């Protein structure tokens, strides 16, 4: 779910469900749980919904409780480095050549 929303904040629940191979109602329930847990917020824009991930939220599993959602997303979507300072990440989207394909097959 996180990866699908990070890739496309305007994604429809139907597309999340399809990409994760789950029922749309299940996707809706999971997104609602993530919203209650503070990982996701949603904003209605006309007939569409835009999702925002709270990157500073800590993961709940004990083995990953020291990691934030942002750190997980940075592993999946590396950010290009600043040309003048290799230690700093550039602001903006990840390098498209490093991003997974648009197909969401198998993500959960």
Short mmCIF file of N, CA and C in Angstrom, two decimals:
data_model
loop_
_atom_site.label_atom_id
_atom_site.label_comp_id
_atom_site.label_asym_id
_atom_site.label_seq_id
_atom_site.Cartn_x
_atom_site.Cartn_y
_atom_site.Cartn_z
N UNK A 1 0.81 -1.19 0.00
CA UNK A 1 0.00 0.00 0.00
C UNK A 1 0.86 1.26 0.00
N UNK A 2 1.87 1.28 0.91
CA UNK A 2 2.72 2.46 0.99
C UNK A 2 3.39 2.75 -0.35
N UNK A 3 3.88 1.71 -0.98
CA UNK A 3 4.59 1.91 -2.25
C UNK A 3 3.66 2.43 -3.33
N UNK A 4 2.46 1.89 -3.38
CA UNK A 4 1.49 2.32 -4.39
C UNK A 4 1.13 3.79 -4.19
N UNK A 5 0.91 4.19 -2.94
CA UNK A 5 0.55 5.58 -2.65
C UNK A 5 1.75 6.50 -2.86
N UNK A 6 2.94 6.05 -2.48
CA UNK A 6 4.14 6.87 -2.69
C UNK A 6 4.39 7.10 -4.17
N UNK A 7 4.12 6.08 -4.98
CA UNK A 7 4.34 6.18 -6.42
C UNK A 7 3.33 7.12 -7.06
N UNK A 8 2.08 7.10 -6.56
CA UNK A 8 1.02 7.91 -7.16
C UNK A 8 0.02 8.34 -6.09
N UNK A 9 0.21 9.53 -5.48
CA UNK A 9 -0.69 9.99 -4.41
C UNK A 9 -2.15 10.14 -4.84
N UNK A 10 -2.40 10.20 -6.15
CA UNK A 10 -3.77 10.33 -6.65
C UNK A 10 -4.36 8.98 -7.08
N UNK A 11 -3.72 7.89 -6.72
CA UNK A 11 -4.16 6.56 -7.12
C UNK A 11 -5.56 6.27 -6.57
N UNK A 12 -6.34 5.56 -7.36
CA UNK A 12 -7.69 5.17 -6.91
C UNK A 12 -7.60 3.90 -6.08
N UNK A 13 -8.51 3.74 -5.12
CA UNK A 13 -8.55 2.52 -4.32
C UNK A 13 -8.67 1.28 -5.21
N UNK A 14 -9.42 1.40 -6.26
CA UNK A 14 -9.59 0.29 -7.20
C UNK A 14 -8.23 -0.15 -7.76
N UNK A 15 -7.38 0.82 -8.08
CA UNK A 15 -6.06 0.51 -8.63
C UNK A 15 -5.13 -0.06 -7.56
N UNK A 16 -5.23 0.44 -6.34
CA UNK A 16 -4.45 -0.13 -5.24
C UNK A 16 -4.84 -1.59 -5.05
N UNK A 17 -6.13 -1.85 -5.01
CA UNK A 17 -6.62 -3.22 -4.81
C UNK A 17 -6.14 -4.14 -5.93
N UNK A 18 -6.26 -3.67 -7.14
CA UNK A 18 -5.84 -4.48 -8.29
C UNK A 18 -4.34 -4.79 -8.22
N UNK A 19 -3.55 -3.78 -7.92
CA UNK A 19 -2.10 -3.97 -7.85
C UNK A 19 -1.66 -4.87 -6.71
N UNK A 20 -2.43 -4.88 -5.63
CA UNK A 20 -2.09 -5.71 -4.47
C UNK A 20 -2.81 -7.06 -4.50
N UNK A 21 -3.62 -7.27 -5.51
CA UNK A 21 -4.39 -8.53 -5.66
C UNK A 21 -5.29 -8.79 -4.45
N UNK A 22 -6.00 -7.73 -4.06
CA UNK A 22 -6.96 -7.85 -2.97
C UNK A 22 -8.26 -7.20 -3.42
N UNK A 23 -9.32 -7.44 -2.67
CA UNK A 23 -10.62 -6.84 -2.98
C UNK A 23 -10.58 -5.35 -2.68
N UNK A 24 -11.37 -4.59 -3.41
CA UNK A 24 -11.41 -3.14 -3.22
C UNK A 24 -11.83 -2.79 -1.79
N UNK A 25 -12.77 -3.54 -1.25
CA UNK A 25 -13.24 -3.30 0.12
C UNK A 25 -12.10 -3.54 1.12
N UNK A 26 -11.27 -4.54 0.85
CA UNK A 26 -10.12 -4.82 1.72
C UNK A 26 -9.13 -3.67 1.64
N UNK A 27 -8.87 -3.17 0.44
CA UNK A 27 -7.97 -2.03 0.27
C UNK A 27 -8.50 -0.82 1.03
N UNK A 28 -9.80 -0.60 0.95
CA UNK A 28 -10.42 0.53 1.65
C UNK A 28 -10.23 0.38 3.16
N UNK A 29 -10.39 -0.83 3.66
CA UNK A 29 -10.22 -1.08 5.09
C UNK A 29 -8.77 -0.87 5.53
N UNK A 30 -7.82 -1.32 4.72
CA UNK A 30 -6.41 -1.15 5.06
C UNK A 30 -6.03 0.32 5.04
N UNK A 31 -6.47 1.06 4.04
CA UNK A 31 -6.16 2.49 3.97
C UNK A 31 -6.77 3.21 5.17
N UNK A 32 -7.98 2.82 5.57
CA UNK A 32 -8.61 3.42 6.76
C UNK A 32 -7.79 3.11 8.01
N UNK A 33 -7.28 1.88 8.13
CA UNK A 33 -6.43 1.52 9.27
C UNK A 33 -5.15 2.34 9.27
N UNK A 34 -4.54 2.51 8.09
CA UNK A 34 -3.31 3.31 7.98
C UNK A 34 -3.57 4.77 8.34
N UNK A 35 -4.75 5.25 7.98
CA UNK A 35 -5.12 6.63 8.32
C UNK A 35 -5.29 6.77 9.83
N UNK A 36 -5.98 5.81 10.45
CA UNK A 36 -6.16 5.85 11.91
C UNK A 36 -4.82 5.76 12.64
N UNK A 37 -3.88 5.00 12.08
CA UNK A 37 -2.56 4.85 12.71
C UNK A 37 -1.66 6.06 12.46
N UNK A 38 -2.10 6.99 11.61
CA UNK A 38 -1.35 8.21 11.37
C UNK A 38 -0.34 8.14 10.24
N UNK A 39 -0.34 7.05 9.47
CA UNK A 39 0.60 6.93 8.36
C UNK A 39 0.12 7.66 7.11
N UNK A 40 -1.19 7.75 6.94
CA UNK A 40 -1.78 8.27 5.71
C UNK A 40 -2.84 9.30 6.07
N UNK A 41 -2.90 10.36 5.28
CA UNK A 41 -4.05 11.26 5.37
C UNK A 41 -4.64 11.37 3.98
N UNK A 42 -5.92 11.66 3.90
CA UNK A 42 -6.56 11.79 2.60
C UNK A 42 -7.29 13.11 2.52
N UNK A 43 -7.31 13.63 1.31
CA UNK A 43 -7.97 14.90 1.04
C UNK A 43 -8.81 14.73 -0.23
N UNK A 44 -10.07 15.06 -0.12
CA UNK A 44 -10.95 14.97 -1.29
C UNK A 44 -10.68 16.15 -2.20
N UNK A 45 -10.57 15.86 -3.49
CA UNK A 45 -10.41 16.89 -4.53
C UNK A 45 -11.44 16.59 -5.59
N UNK A 46 -12.59 17.21 -5.44
CA UNK A 46 -13.68 16.92 -6.36
C UNK A 46 -14.14 15.49 -6.15
N UNK A 47 -14.10 14.70 -7.21
CA UNK A 47 -14.51 13.30 -7.13
C UNK A 47 -13.35 12.36 -6.80
N UNK A 48 -12.15 12.91 -6.68
CA UNK A 48 -10.95 12.10 -6.44
C UNK A 48 -10.44 12.31 -5.02
N UNK A 49 -9.58 11.42 -4.60
CA UNK A 49 -8.94 11.53 -3.30
C UNK A 49 -7.43 11.58 -3.51
N UNK A 50 -6.77 12.45 -2.77
CA UNK A 50 -5.30 12.51 -2.82
C UNK A 50 -4.80 12.04 -1.45
N UNK A 51 -3.85 11.12 -1.49
CA UNK A 51 -3.28 10.55 -0.27
C UNK A 51 -1.93 11.20 0.01
N UNK A 52 -1.66 11.42 1.29
CA UNK A 52 -0.37 11.94 1.72
C UNK A 52 0.18 10.99 2.77
N UNK A 53 1.43 10.57 2.58
CA UNK A 53 2.09 9.69 3.54
C UNK A 53 2.83 10.52 4.58
N UNK A 54 2.72 10.13 5.82
CA UNK A 54 3.45 10.81 6.90
C UNK A 54 4.79 10.08 7.05
N UNK A 55 5.80 10.62 6.41
CA UNK A 55 7.11 9.95 6.31
C UNK A 55 7.82 9.82 7.66
N UNK A 56 7.45 10.63 8.65
CA UNK A 56 8.12 10.55 9.95
C UNK A 56 7.51 9.51 10.88
N UNK A 57 6.41 8.89 10.48
CA UNK A 57 5.77 7.87 11.30
C UNK A 57 6.66 6.64 11.45
N UNK A 58 6.83 6.16 12.67
CA UNK A 58 7.66 4.99 12.92
C UNK A 58 6.89 3.71 12.59
N UNK A 59 7.62 2.72 12.10
CA UNK A 59 7.02 1.43 11.80
C UNK A 59 6.70 0.72 13.12
N UNK A 60 5.70 -0.15 13.12
CA UNK A 60 5.22 -0.75 14.36
C UNK A 60 5.85 -2.10 14.69
N UNK A 61 6.31 -2.84 13.70
CA UNK A 61 6.89 -4.15 13.98
C UNK A 61 8.14 -3.98 14.83
N UNK A 62 8.30 -4.78 15.89
CA UNK A 62 9.46 -4.60 16.78
C UNK A 62 10.82 -4.61 16.07
N UNK A 63 10.96 -5.40 15.02
CA UNK A 63 12.24 -5.47 14.31
C UNK A 63 12.55 -4.20 13.53
N UNK A 64 11.51 -3.43 13.20
CA UNK A 64 11.69 -2.20 12.42
C UNK A 64 11.22 -0.95 13.16
N UNK A 65 10.95 -1.06 14.45
CA UNK A 65 10.36 0.05 15.20
C UNK A 65 11.27 1.29 15.24
N UNK A 66 12.55 1.14 14.97
CA UNK A 66 13.48 2.27 14.99
C UNK A 66 13.51 2.98 13.63
N UNK A 67 12.81 2.45 12.63
CA UNK A 67 12.80 3.04 11.29
C UNK A 67 11.53 3.82 11.03
N UNK A 68 11.66 4.88 10.26
CA UNK A 68 10.47 5.65 9.88
C UNK A 68 9.96 5.18 8.52
N UNK A 69 8.73 5.51 8.23
CA UNK A 69 8.16 5.20 6.93
C UNK A 69 9.01 5.85 5.83
N UNK A 70 9.49 7.05 6.06
CA UNK A 70 10.34 7.74 5.08
C UNK A 70 11.60 6.97 4.77
N UNK A 71 12.21 6.37 5.80
CA UNK A 71 13.42 5.58 5.57
C UNK A 71 13.12 4.35 4.72
N UNK A 72 11.97 3.72 4.97
CA UNK A 72 11.56 2.58 4.15
C UNK A 72 11.34 3.02 2.70
N UNK A 73 10.66 4.13 2.51
CA UNK A 73 10.40 4.62 1.16
C UNK A 73 11.69 5.03 0.45
N UNK A 74 12.65 5.56 1.20
CA UNK A 74 13.93 5.95 0.59
C UNK A 74 14.69 4.73 0.06
N UNK A 75 14.52 3.59 0.70
CA UNK A 75 15.15 2.36 0.20
C UNK A 75 14.49 1.95 -1.12
N UNK A 76 13.19 2.10 -1.19
CA UNK A 76 12.44 1.69 -2.39
C UNK A 76 12.55 2.71 -3.52
N UNK A 77 12.66 3.98 -3.18
CA UNK A 77 12.73 5.06 -4.16
C UNK A 77 13.92 5.96 -3.82
N UNK A 78 15.14 5.54 -4.15
CA UNK A 78 16.32 6.36 -3.80
C UNK A 78 16.23 7.74 -4.45
N UNK A 79 16.70 8.72 -3.72
CA UNK A 79 16.72 10.10 -4.24
C UNK A 79 18.10 10.37 -4.81
N UNK A 80 18.17 11.10 -5.93
CA UNK A 80 19.48 11.43 -6.48
C UNK A 80 20.24 12.34 -5.53
N UNK A 81 21.55 12.22 -5.52
CA UNK A 81 22.41 13.02 -4.65
C UNK A 81 22.62 14.41 -5.23
N UNK A 82 22.82 15.38 -4.34
CA UNK A 82 23.15 16.75 -4.73
C UNK A 82 24.49 16.75 -5.43
N UNK A 83 24.62 17.47 -6.52
CA UNK A 83 25.88 17.51 -7.27
C UNK A 83 27.00 18.13 -6.44
N UNK A 84 26.68 19.17 -5.64
CA UNK A 84 27.72 19.88 -4.89
C UNK A 84 28.00 19.25 -3.51
N UNK A 85 27.17 18.32 -3.07
CA UNK A 85 27.36 17.68 -1.77
C UNK A 85 26.83 16.26 -1.83
N UNK A 86 27.69 15.26 -2.08
CA UNK A 86 27.24 13.89 -2.23
C UNK A 86 26.54 13.32 -1.00
N UNK A 87 26.70 13.96 0.16
CA UNK A 87 26.04 13.48 1.37
C UNK A 87 24.59 13.92 1.47
N UNK A 88 24.18 14.90 0.66
CA UNK A 88 22.81 15.42 0.71
C UNK A 88 21.99 14.89 -0.43
N UNK A 89 20.72 14.65 -0.17
CA UNK A 89 19.80 14.23 -1.23
C UNK A 89 19.20 15.45 -1.89
N UNK A 90 19.00 15.37 -3.18
CA UNK A 90 18.33 16.44 -3.90
C UNK A 90 16.85 16.42 -3.56
N UNK A 91 16.23 17.58 -3.55
CA UNK A 91 14.79 17.67 -3.33
C UNK A 91 14.10 17.29 -4.61
N UNK A 92 13.04 16.51 -4.50
CA UNK A 92 12.28 16.15 -5.70
C UNK A 92 12.09 14.65 -5.81
N UNK A 93 11.59 14.24 -6.96
CA UNK A 93 11.26 12.84 -7.19
C UNK A 93 12.52 12.01 -7.33
N UNK A 94 12.35 10.73 -7.09
CA UNK A 94 13.45 9.79 -7.28
C UNK A 94 13.79 9.68 -8.76
N UNK A 95 14.99 9.24 -9.03
CA UNK A 95 15.44 9.01 -10.41
C UNK A 95 14.50 8.00 -11.07
N UNK A 96 13.79 8.37 -12.14
CA UNK A 96 12.83 7.47 -12.76
C UNK A 96 13.45 6.15 -13.22
N UNK A 97 14.74 6.15 -13.51
CA UNK A 97 15.36 4.90 -13.95
C UNK A 97 15.51 3.91 -12.81
N UNK A 98 15.43 4.41 -11.56
CA UNK A 98 15.56 3.53 -10.40
C UNK A 98 14.21 3.07 -9.87
N UNK A 99 13.15 3.75 -10.26
CA UNK A 99 11.82 3.43 -9.75
C UNK A 99 11.30 2.15 -10.36
N UNK A 100 10.52 1.37 -9.58
CA UNK A 100 9.91 0.18 -10.15
C UNK A 100 8.93 0.55 -11.26
N UNK A 101 8.58 -0.40 -12.07
CA UNK A 101 7.63 -0.13 -13.14
C UNK A 101 6.29 0.27 -12.58
N UNK A 102 5.46 0.85 -13.39
CA UNK A 102 4.13 1.31 -12.98
C UNK A 102 3.26 0.16 -12.52
N UNK A 103 3.54 -1.06 -12.97
CA UNK A 103 2.77 -2.23 -12.59
C UNK A 103 2.97 -2.50 -11.11
N UNK A 104 1.91 -2.65 -10.34
CA UNK A 104 1.99 -2.80 -8.91
C UNK A 104 1.92 -4.27 -8.48
N UNK A 105 1.98 -5.18 -9.40
CA UNK A 105 1.76 -6.58 -9.10
C UNK A 105 2.51 -7.07 -7.87
N UNK A 106 1.77 -7.68 -6.96
CA UNK A 106 2.36 -8.33 -5.81
C UNK A 106 2.70 -7.43 -4.64
N UNK A 107 2.44 -6.14 -4.68
CA UNK A 107 2.74 -5.28 -3.55
C UNK A 107 1.68 -5.43 -2.49
N UNK A 108 2.11 -5.47 -1.27
CA UNK A 108 1.20 -5.52 -0.12
C UNK A 108 1.71 -4.68 0.98
#
